[in-house]
Amino acid sequence: MSLSAGAPSHPPLTYSASTPHVSTAATHGQAFPLPRYLEYSALRDLLHPDDTPAVTPAAVRSTAAASLSRVQSHAPVRPIPIPYPYLRSSLTPVDSESEGNTPSPSPPPRRGTSVPVTIAPAPSTSGLRIPTRWGEQSKSSQLTLSADGCELTFCGASLADRDTAASARTACPIPRACGIYYFEVEILERGAKGKSVSIGFSTEKLRMSRMPGWEPHSWAYYGDDGRVYSGQKEAYTFVEEFQSGDVIGCGIDFSQNRAFYTKNGTFLGMFFEGLPADDLYPAIGLRHPHESIRVNFGSVPFHYAIADHARTQRDTIWEHIMHGPAEDEAGDRESGVEGAATRATLQRLVMSYLSHHGYVSTLRNFRTQCADESSRHCIDERGPDPTDPESPDFQRRVAILHAVREGNIDVALDGLRAYYPHALGAQSGLLLFRLRCRKFVELVLKASEALRRVKDVEKAQGGSGAASEAVLASDEDVYATGKGEDADGEGAMDTAKAALHLALSYGQELEAEYKTDARPEIRVHLRRTFGMVAYDDPEHEDGEMGAMAGQEARVELTGEVNQAILESQGRPVHSSLETLFRQTGACVVQLGVLGVGAAAYADVRQEFLET
């Protein structure tokens, strides 16, 4: 379905506050937290308070050019970073499976990637900001503003003309990428002459001498008569009055282009239809001396359980996306085109993914299933089939990837030199360097395992483990003096000495070869790699050392080798399925940035990868 299609109206639910209300706001100058309800927006990584830097460094990293921009009439086009992690790095690490008939394992989580990424230019500090204070320059001179920008007090003479007022709006508009935006206003004092406070939102065209709700391009809820106005006095809906001590909440649901109000944590209903695509600002209007309000944009808990509301609307939108028919779907079904063509495309996508990551047995089984369904036309017959698990190239690549994953680096290097020599030059030789460093790690791990065996033998014989400590202290001294108590102990000691000597010798060779390479990534990685010799059992250490010694580091390196091989052959470094997934995420981001409110709740990462 089209994301621009309207979703079903939100039901008039009543929520109780999930957290107690706190009447004091965050200290001015303190970091403004992103309100919890905004975590349900798929574009949450783009949102930030209007008093903080525009984006975090993590939000700038992207494998694609971040050319998305926010369209505003009062500002130039600005590049926006792509927020989704799956748009910034490989969707899954490469993980080749064994030649047996065991099912293919699921790809393990990925810690990161050393594959170079494109750094998108940082947007200006007025990117997708969420309002956090009333604007100093967008309020009536008859209103005083507190230091934290949240409290407004009427300080002028009482306004006799009912059409005049003292209004204020926020410094920045509400990003439609929020999906739902919500704020609450506490009526501190209604004034001596009544309770003429209006709470709502407007475009930037609202005059600061007029009440929101009565003016065109504004919408507001009035306390004196309990009515909700939509741009003119005659267009209103009666709700109920409010007065001093009440807390009025106002929310804008961009997925429906409607608004809603709450009172003291109770949902009052949905209001207005077809809100415009213009930028909208939270707005307030006061008319009499001593009238005072305080706004909460999310620095403290809300009275209303807005997080539950946002989650409910997200689920409603996603259900509509998943089960609502696309505009052209009915015609396809009627003509019979959808079945065979769609099935063939999906089969081709799945095969390319399995082939790309080297899932041999699963690929074989799936191809057999396709053949049984008479669906071989899903395979591209124009030349060698890259998804054929029996092809020599596929077998060679999988064997190399399997060797890396199992820690057999020499086997992998021999295969690369024989069949894919150009791949070893990937990343200016960094791939070869990382493979050689991994070989050193594997040698150290073998030495560590051999030393554990020595300790086990000594403990079984009632020894203290001094001989194994001597091996760690100096392999040359142990060669001269270290002796075991019996044949088993002596054999374990000899194995440990040989393993440690081999690791240290290879480390010296590696250091000598890269001694003159001043590249920072080389120096840093060498230092980390050689630091492993300081640990008795690096594979079971915590933190960075344990990660470097563990299986996940092998899987990550396997992914780099796989990408290098494919790139050396002129083939895509990502499977078609992953590319399609990335493109879907990019489209959602662009729709959200361009103002399609429902896009905020089309969270493909959350729905397909994290649930």
CSV table of C-alpha atoms in Angstrom, one decimal, residues 26-35 48-52 132 297-300:
chain,number,residue,atom,x,y,z
A,26,ALA,CA,14.9,19.9,33.6
A,27,THR,CA,17.6,22.4,34.6
A,28,HIS,CA,18.3,24.9,31.8
A,29,GLY,CA,21.5,24.0,30.0
A,30,GLN,CA,21.1,20.3,30.9
A,31,ALA,CA,20.8,17.9,27.9
A,32,PHE,CA,17.2,17.5,26.8
A,33,PRO,CA,16.3,13.8,26.6
A,34,LEU,CA,14.5,12.5,23.6
A,35,PRO,CA,11.0,11.7,24.8
A,48,HIS,CA,17.1,15.8,18.2
A,49,PRO,CA,16.2,18.6,20.6
A,50,ASP,CA,16.5,22.1,19.3
A,51,ASP,CA,19.2,22.9,21.8
A,52,THR,CA,21.7,20.2,20.9
A,132,THR,CA,11.9,22.1,23.5
A,297,PHE,CA,7.9,19.2,25.9
A,298,GLY,CA,9.2,15.9,27.4
A,299,SER,CA,11.9,16.9,29.8
A,300,VAL,CA,9.8,15.4,32.6
